[in-house]
PDB file of C-alpha atoms in Angstrom:
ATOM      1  CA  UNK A1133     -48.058 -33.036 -69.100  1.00  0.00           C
ATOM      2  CA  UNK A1134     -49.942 -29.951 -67.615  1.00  0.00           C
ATOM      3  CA  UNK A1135     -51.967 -30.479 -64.691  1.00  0.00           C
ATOM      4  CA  UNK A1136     -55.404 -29.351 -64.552  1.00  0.00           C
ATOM      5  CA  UNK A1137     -56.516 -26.201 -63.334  1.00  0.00           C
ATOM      6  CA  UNK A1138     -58.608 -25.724 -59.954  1.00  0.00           C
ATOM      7  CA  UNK A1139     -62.467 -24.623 -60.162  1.00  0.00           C
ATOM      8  CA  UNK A1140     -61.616 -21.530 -58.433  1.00  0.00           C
ATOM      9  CA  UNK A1141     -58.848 -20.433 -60.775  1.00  0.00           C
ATOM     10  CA  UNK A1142     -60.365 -21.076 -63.564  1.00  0.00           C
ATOM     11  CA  UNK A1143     -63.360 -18.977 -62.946  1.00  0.00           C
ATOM     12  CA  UNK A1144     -61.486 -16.076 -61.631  1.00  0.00           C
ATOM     13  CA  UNK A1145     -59.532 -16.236 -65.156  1.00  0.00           C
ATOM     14  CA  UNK A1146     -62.731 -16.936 -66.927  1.00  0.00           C
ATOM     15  CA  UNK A1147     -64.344 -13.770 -65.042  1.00  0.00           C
ATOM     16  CA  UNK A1148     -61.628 -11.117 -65.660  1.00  0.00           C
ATOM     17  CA  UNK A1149     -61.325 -12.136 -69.332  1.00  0.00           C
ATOM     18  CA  UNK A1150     -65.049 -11.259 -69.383  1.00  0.00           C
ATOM     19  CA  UNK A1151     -64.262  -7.591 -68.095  1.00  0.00           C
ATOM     20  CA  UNK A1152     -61.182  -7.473 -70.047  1.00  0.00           C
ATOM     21  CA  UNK A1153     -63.571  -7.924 -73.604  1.00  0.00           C
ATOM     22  CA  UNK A1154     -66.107  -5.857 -72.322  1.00  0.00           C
ATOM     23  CA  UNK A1155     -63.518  -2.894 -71.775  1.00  0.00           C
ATOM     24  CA  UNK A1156     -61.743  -3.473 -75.201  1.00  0.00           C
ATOM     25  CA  UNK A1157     -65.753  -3.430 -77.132  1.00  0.00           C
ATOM     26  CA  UNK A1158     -66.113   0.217 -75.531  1.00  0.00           C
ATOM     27  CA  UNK A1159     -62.784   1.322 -75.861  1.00  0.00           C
ATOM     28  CA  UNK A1160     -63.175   0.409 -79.663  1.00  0.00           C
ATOM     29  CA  UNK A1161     -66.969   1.576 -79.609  1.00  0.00           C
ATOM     30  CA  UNK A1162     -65.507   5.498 -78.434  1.00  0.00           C
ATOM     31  CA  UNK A1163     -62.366   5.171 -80.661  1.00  0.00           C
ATOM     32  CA  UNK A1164     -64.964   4.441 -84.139  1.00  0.00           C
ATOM     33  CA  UNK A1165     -62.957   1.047 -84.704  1.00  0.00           C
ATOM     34  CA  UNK A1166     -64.430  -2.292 -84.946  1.00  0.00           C
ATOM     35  CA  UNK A1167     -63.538  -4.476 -82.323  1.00  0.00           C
ATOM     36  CA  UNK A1168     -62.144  -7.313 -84.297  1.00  0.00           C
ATOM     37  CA  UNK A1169     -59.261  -4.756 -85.432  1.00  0.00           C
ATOM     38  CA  UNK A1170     -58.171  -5.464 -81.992  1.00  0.00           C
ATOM     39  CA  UNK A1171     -56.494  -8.941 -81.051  1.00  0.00           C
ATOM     40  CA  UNK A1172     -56.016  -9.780 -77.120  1.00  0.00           C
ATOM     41  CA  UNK A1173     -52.448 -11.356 -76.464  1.00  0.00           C
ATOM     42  CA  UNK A1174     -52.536 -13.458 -73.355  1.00  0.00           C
ATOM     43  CA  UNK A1175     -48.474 -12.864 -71.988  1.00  0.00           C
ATOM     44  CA  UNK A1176     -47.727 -16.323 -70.069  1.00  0.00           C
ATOM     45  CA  UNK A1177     -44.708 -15.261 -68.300  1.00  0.00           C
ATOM     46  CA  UNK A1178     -44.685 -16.987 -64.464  1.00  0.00           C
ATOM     47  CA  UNK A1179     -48.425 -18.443 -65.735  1.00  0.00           C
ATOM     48  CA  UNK A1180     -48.651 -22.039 -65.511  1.00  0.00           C
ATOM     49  CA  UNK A1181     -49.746 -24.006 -68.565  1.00  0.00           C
ATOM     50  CA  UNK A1182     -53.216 -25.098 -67.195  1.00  0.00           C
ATOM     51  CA  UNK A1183     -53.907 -21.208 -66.497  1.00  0.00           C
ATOM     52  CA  UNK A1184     -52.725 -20.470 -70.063  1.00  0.00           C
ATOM     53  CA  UNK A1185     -54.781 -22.980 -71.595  1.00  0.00           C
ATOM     54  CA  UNK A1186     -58.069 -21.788 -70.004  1.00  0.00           C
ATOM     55  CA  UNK A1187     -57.786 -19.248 -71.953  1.00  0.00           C
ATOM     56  CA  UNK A1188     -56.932 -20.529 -74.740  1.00  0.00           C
ATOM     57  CA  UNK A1189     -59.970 -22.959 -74.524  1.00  0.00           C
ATOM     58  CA  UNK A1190     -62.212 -19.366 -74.045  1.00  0.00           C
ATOM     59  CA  UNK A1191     -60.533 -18.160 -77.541  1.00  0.00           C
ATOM     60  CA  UNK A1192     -57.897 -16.221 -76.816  1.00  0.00           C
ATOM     61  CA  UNK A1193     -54.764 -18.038 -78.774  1.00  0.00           C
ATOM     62  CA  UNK A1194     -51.992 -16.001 -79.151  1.00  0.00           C
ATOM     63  CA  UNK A1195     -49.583 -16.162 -76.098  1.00  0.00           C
ATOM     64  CA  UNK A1196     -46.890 -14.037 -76.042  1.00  0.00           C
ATOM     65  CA  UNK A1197     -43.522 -15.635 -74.265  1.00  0.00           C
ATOM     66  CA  UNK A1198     -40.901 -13.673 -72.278  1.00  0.00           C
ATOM     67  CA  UNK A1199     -38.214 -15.464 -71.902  1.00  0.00           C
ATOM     68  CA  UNK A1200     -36.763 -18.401 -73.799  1.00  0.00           C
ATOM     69  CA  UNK A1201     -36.206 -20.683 -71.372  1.00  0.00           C
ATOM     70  CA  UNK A1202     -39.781 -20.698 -69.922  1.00  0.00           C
ATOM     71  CA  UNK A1203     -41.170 -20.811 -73.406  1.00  0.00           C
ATOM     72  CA  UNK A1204     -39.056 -24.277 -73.948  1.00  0.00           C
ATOM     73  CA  UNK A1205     -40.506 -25.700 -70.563  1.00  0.00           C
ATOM     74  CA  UNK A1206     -43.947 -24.714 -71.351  1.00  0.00           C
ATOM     75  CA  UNK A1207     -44.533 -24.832 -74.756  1.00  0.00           C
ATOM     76  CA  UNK A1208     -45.439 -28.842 -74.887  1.00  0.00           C
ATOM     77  CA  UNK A1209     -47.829 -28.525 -72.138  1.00  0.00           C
ATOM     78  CA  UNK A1210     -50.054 -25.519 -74.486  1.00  0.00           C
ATOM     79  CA  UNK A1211     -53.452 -26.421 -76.123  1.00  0.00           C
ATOM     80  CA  UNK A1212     -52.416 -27.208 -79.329  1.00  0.00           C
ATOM     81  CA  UNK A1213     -54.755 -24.300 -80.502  1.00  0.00           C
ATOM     82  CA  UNK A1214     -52.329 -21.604 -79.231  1.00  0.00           C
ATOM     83  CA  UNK A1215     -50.069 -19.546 -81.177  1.00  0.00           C
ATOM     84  CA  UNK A1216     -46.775 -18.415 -79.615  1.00  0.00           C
ATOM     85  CA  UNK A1217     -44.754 -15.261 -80.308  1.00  0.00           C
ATOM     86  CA  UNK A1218     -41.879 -13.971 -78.379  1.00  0.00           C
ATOM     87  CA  UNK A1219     -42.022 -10.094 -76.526  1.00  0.00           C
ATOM     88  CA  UNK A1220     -39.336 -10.332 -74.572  1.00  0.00           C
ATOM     89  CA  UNK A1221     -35.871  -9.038 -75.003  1.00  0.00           C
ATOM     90  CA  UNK A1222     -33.930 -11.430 -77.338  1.00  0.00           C
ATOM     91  CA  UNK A1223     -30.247 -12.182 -76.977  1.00  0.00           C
ATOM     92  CA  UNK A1224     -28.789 -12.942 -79.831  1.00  0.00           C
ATOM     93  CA  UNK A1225     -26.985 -15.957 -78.901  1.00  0.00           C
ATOM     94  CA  UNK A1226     -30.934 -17.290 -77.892  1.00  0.00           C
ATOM     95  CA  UNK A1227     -31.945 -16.804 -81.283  1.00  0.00           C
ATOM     96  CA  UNK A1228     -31.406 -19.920 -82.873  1.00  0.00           C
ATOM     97  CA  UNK A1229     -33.833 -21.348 -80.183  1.00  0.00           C
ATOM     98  CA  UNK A1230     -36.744 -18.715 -80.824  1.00  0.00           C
ATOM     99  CA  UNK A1231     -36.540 -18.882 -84.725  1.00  0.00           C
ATOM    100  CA  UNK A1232     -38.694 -20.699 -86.322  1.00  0.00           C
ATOM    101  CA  UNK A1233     -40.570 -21.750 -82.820  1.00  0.00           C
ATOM    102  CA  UNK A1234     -42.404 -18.707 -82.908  1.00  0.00           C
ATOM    103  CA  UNK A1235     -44.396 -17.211 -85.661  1.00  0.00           C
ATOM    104  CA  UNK A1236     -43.492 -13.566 -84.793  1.00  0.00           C
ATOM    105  CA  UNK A1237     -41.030 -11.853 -82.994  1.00  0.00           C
ATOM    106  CA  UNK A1238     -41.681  -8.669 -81.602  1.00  0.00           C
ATOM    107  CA  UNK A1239     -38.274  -6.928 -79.745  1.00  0.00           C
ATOM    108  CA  UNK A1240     -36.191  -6.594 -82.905  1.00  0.00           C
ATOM    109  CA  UNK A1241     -34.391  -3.596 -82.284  1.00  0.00           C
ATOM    110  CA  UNK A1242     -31.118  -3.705 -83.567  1.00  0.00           C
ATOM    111  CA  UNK A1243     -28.998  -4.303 -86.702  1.00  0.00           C
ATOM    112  CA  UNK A1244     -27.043  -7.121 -84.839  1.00  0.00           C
ATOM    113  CA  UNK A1245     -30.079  -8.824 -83.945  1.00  0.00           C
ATOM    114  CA  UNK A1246     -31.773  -8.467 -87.150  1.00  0.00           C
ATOM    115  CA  UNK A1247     -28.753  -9.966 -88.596  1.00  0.00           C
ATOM    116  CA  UNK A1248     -28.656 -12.907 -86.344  1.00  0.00           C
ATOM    117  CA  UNK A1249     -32.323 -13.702 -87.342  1.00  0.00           C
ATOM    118  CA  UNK A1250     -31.880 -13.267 -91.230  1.00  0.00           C
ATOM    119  CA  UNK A1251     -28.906 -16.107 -90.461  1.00  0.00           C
ATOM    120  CA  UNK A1252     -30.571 -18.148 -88.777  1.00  0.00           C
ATOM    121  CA  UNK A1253     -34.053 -18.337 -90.846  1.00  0.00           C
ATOM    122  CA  UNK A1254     -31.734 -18.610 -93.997  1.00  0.00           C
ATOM    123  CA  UNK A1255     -30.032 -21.623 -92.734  1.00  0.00           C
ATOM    124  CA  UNK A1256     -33.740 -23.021 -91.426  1.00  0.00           C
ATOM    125  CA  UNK A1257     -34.832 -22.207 -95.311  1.00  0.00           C
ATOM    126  CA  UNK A1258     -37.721 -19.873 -93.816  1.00  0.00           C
ATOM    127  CA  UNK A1259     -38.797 -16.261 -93.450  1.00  0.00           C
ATOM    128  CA  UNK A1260     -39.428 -15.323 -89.617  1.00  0.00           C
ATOM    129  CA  UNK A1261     -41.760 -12.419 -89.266  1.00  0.00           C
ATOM    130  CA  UNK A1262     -40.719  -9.668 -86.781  1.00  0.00           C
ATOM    131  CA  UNK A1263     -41.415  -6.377 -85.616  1.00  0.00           C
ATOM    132  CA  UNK A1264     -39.657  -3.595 -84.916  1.00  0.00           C
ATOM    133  CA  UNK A1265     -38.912  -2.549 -80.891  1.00  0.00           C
ATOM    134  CA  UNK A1266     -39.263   1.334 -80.583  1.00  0.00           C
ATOM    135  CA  UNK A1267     -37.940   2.526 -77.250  1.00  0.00           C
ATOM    136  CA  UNK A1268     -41.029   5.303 -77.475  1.00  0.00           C
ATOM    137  CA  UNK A1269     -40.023   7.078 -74.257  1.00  0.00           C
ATOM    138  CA  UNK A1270     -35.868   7.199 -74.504  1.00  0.00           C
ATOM    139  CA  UNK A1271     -35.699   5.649 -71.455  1.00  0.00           C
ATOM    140  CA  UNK A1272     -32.220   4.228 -71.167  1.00  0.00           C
ATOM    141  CA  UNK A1273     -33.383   1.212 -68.774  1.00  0.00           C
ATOM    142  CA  UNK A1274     -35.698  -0.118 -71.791  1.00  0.00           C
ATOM    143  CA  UNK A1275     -34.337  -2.541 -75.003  1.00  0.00           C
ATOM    144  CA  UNK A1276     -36.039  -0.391 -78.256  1.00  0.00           C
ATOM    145  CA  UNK A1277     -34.650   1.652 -81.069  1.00  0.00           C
ATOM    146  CA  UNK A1278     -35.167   5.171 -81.101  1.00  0.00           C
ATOM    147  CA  UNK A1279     -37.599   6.083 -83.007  1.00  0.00           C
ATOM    148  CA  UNK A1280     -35.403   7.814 -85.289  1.00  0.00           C
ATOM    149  CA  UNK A1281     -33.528   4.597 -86.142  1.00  0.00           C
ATOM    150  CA  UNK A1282     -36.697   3.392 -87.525  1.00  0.00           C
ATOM    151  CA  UNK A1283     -36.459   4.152 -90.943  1.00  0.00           C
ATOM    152  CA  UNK A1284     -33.069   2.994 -91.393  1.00  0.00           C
ATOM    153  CA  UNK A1285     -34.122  -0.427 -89.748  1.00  0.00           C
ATOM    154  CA  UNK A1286     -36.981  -0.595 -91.541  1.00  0.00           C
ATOM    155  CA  UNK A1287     -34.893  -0.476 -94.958  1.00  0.00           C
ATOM    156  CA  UNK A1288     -32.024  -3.051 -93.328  1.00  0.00           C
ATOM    157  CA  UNK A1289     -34.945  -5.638 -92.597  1.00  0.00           C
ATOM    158  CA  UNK A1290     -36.363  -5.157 -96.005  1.00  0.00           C
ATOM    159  CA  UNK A1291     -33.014  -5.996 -97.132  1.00  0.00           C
ATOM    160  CA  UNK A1292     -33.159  -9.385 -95.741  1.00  0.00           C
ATOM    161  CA  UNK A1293     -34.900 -12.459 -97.799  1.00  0.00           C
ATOM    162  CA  UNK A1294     -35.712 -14.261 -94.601  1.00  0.00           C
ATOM    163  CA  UNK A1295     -37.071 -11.927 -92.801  1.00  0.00           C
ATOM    164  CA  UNK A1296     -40.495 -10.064 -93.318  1.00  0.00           C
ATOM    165  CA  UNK A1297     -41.057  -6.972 -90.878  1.00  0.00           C
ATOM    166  CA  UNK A1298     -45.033  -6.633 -89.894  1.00  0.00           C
ATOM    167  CA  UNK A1299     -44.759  -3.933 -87.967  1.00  0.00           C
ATOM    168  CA  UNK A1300     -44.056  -1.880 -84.834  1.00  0.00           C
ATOM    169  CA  UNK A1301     -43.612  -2.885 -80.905  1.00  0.00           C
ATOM    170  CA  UNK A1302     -43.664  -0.511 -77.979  1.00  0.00           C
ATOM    171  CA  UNK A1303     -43.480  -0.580 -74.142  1.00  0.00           C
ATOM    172  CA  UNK A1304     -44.014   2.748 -73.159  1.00  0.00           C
ATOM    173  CA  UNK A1305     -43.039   4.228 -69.586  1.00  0.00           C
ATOM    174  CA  UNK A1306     -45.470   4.700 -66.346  1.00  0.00           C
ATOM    175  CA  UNK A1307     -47.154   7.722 -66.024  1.00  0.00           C
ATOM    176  CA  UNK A1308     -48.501   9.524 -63.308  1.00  0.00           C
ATOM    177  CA  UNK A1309     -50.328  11.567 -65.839  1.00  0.00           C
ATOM    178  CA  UNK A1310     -53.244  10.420 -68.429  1.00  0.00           C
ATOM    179  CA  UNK A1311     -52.292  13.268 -70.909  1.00  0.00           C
ATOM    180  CA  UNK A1312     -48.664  12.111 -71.191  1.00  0.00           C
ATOM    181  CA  UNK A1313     -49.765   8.755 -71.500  1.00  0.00           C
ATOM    182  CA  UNK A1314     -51.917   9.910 -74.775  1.00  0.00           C
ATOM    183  CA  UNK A1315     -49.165  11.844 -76.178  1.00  0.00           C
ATOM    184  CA  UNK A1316     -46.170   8.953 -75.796  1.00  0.00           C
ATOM    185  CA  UNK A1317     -48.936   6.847 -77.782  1.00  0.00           C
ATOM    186  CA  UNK A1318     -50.143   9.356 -80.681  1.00  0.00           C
ATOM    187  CA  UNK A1319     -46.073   9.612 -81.439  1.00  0.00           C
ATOM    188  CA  UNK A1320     -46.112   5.926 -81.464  1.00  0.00           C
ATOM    189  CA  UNK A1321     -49.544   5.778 -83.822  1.00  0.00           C
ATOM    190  CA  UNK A1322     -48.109   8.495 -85.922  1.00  0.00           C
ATOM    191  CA  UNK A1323     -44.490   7.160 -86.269  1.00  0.00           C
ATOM    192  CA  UNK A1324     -45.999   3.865 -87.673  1.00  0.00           C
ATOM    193  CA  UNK A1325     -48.609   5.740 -89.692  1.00  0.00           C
ATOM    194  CA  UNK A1326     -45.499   7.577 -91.390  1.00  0.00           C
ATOM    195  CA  UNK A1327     -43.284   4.610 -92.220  1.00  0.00           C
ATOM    196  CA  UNK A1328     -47.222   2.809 -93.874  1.00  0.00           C
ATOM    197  CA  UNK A1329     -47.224   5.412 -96.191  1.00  0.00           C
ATOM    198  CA  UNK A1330     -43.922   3.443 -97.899  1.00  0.00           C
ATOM    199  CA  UNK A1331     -44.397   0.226 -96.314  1.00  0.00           C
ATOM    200  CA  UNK A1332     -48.071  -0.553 -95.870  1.00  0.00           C
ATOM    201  CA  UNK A1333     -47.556  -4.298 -95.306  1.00  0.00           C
ATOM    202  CA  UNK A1334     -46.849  -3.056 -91.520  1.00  0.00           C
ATOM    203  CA  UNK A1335     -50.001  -4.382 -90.739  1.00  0.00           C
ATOM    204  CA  UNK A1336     -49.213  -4.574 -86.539  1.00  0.00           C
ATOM    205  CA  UNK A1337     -49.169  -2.205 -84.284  1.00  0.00           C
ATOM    206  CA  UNK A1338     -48.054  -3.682 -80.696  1.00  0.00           C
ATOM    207  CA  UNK A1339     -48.556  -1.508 -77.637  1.00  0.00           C
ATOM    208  CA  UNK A1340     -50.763  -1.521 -74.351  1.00  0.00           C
ATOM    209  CA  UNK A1341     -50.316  -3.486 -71.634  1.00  0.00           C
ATOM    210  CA  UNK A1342     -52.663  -4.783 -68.449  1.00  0.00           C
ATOM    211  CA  UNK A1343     -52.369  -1.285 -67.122  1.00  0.00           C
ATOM    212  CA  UNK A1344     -52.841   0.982 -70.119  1.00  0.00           C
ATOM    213  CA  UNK A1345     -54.756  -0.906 -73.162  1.00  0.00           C
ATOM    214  CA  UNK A1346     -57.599   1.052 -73.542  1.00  0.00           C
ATOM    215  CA  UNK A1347     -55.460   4.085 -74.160  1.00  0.00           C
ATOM    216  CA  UNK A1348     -53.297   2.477 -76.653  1.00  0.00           C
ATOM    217  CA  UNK A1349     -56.885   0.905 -78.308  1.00  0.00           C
ATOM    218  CA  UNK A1350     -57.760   4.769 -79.122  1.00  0.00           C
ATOM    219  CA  UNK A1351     -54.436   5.237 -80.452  1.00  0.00           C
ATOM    220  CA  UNK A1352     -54.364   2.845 -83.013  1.00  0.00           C
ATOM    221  CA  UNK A1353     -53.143  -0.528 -81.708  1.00  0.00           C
ATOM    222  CA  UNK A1354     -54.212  -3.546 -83.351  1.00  0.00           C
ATOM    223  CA  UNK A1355     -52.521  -6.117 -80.491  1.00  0.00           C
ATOM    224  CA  UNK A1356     -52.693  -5.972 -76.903  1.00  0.00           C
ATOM    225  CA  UNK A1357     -50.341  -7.555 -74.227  1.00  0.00           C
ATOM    226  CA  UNK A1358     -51.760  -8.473 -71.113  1.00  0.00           C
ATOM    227  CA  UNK A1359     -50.220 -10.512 -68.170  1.00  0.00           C
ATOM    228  CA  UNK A1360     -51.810  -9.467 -64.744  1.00  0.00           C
ATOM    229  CA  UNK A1361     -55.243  -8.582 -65.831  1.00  0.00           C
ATOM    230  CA  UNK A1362     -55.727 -12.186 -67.174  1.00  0.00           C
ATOM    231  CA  UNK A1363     -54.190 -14.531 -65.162  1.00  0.00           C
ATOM    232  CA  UNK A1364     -53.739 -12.109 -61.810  1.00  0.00           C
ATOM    233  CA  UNK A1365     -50.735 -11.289 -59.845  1.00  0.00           C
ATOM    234  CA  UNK A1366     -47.581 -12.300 -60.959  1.00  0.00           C
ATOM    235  CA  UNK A1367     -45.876 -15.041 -58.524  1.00  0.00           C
ATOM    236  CA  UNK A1368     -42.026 -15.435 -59.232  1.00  0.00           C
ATOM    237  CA  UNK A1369     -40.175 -18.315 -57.829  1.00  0.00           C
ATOM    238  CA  UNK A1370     -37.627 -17.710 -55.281  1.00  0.00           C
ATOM    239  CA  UNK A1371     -34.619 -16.748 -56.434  1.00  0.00           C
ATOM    240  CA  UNK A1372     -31.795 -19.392 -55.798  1.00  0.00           C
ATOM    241  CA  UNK A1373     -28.262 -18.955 -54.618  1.00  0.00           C
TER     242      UNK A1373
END
């Protein structure tokens, strides 16, 4: 069972999800979108469940997981009220854990792993939403298809009864500079724009992050991931030996 969250905590939480709303309303007021295009993900990875569930009591119910082994430990101790979908990087021998526990999966970027999933949601008797993981910036460090591959595993997920594809997932790099910032998220708004003109159930767009979200609001993104401008500072446990 969670504990309950300090005062102090709670309003700190409470007080940057205020600025975090505000900013996403202007961004959305300059870009000539309605606000409620936009949905705020709160990403629980290293958060304790109290923290989570502050927010969740405030309105904001879709978590995004990490890592499957945290979301097992944690997911019990959620409001009930939250929805859970996975960002992280998904091995596939961890997808019979994630399938079916989560109602979307966003880092599907290979035919392997899209096969996995299709196997295991067929054996469930389900269809698993997922999007597609773009590796935007061809960095070689970073899980993501490139964005060439898209169309091909596009028409692979199609392909597969138990699996329905909702759209597209990026993590772009860091940049020193705002105008290459703009320009690795109008490819990503126009590659998704492209592949709506034949699919237009790719409804999700999945890019910005704590450090970045306003851009990717202008550019198009209908879900925003942020970790450290909810909840704070990440702390990470000690590593053991």
């Amino acid at each position: 069972m969670a504990t309950e969250c300090s005062p102090e905590i709670r309003a700190a939480i409470l007080e940057r999800l205020h600025e975090i709303q505000t900013r996403m309303e202007s961004a959305c007021q300059s870009a000539g979108r309605n606000a409620q295009e936009v949905t705020l993900m709160a990403v629980t990875k290293t958060v304790p469940p109290e923290q989570v569930n502050v927010v969740v009591e405030a309105g904001v119910t879709l978590l995004g997981e990490n890592r499957v082994q945290e979301f097992l430990s944690k997911r019990d101790d959620y409001d009930k009220r939250a929805e859970v979908q996975f960002i992280g990087h998904l091995q596939t021998n961890k997808v019979k854990q994630i399938v079916g526990a989560v109602t979307l999966i966003h880092s599907v970027d290979s035919l392997h792993l899209l096969q996995e999933i299709q196997k295991t949601a067929n054996k469930q008797e389900i269809v698993q939403d997922i999007l597609l993981e773009v590796n935007i910036g061809g960095e070689t460090s970073k899980s993501g298809a490139a964005p060439a591959e898209m169309q091909m595993l596009l028409q692979s997920a199609m392909e597969c009864p138990n699996v329905k594809v909702r759209g597209l997932m990026t993590i772009p790099p860091p940049f020193a500079e705002q105008s290459e910032a703009e320009e690795c998220f109008g490819r990503m708004q126009t590659l998704w724009q492209d592949l709506r003109r034949t699919s237009p159930s790719l409804d999700i767009l999945s890019m910005g992050m704590s450090g970045d979200y306003e851009t990717a609001i202008r550019y198009g993104a209908t879900l925003i991931r942020l970790g450290s401008a909810l909840f704070g500072a990440r702390i990470y446990p000690p590593k053991t030996l």
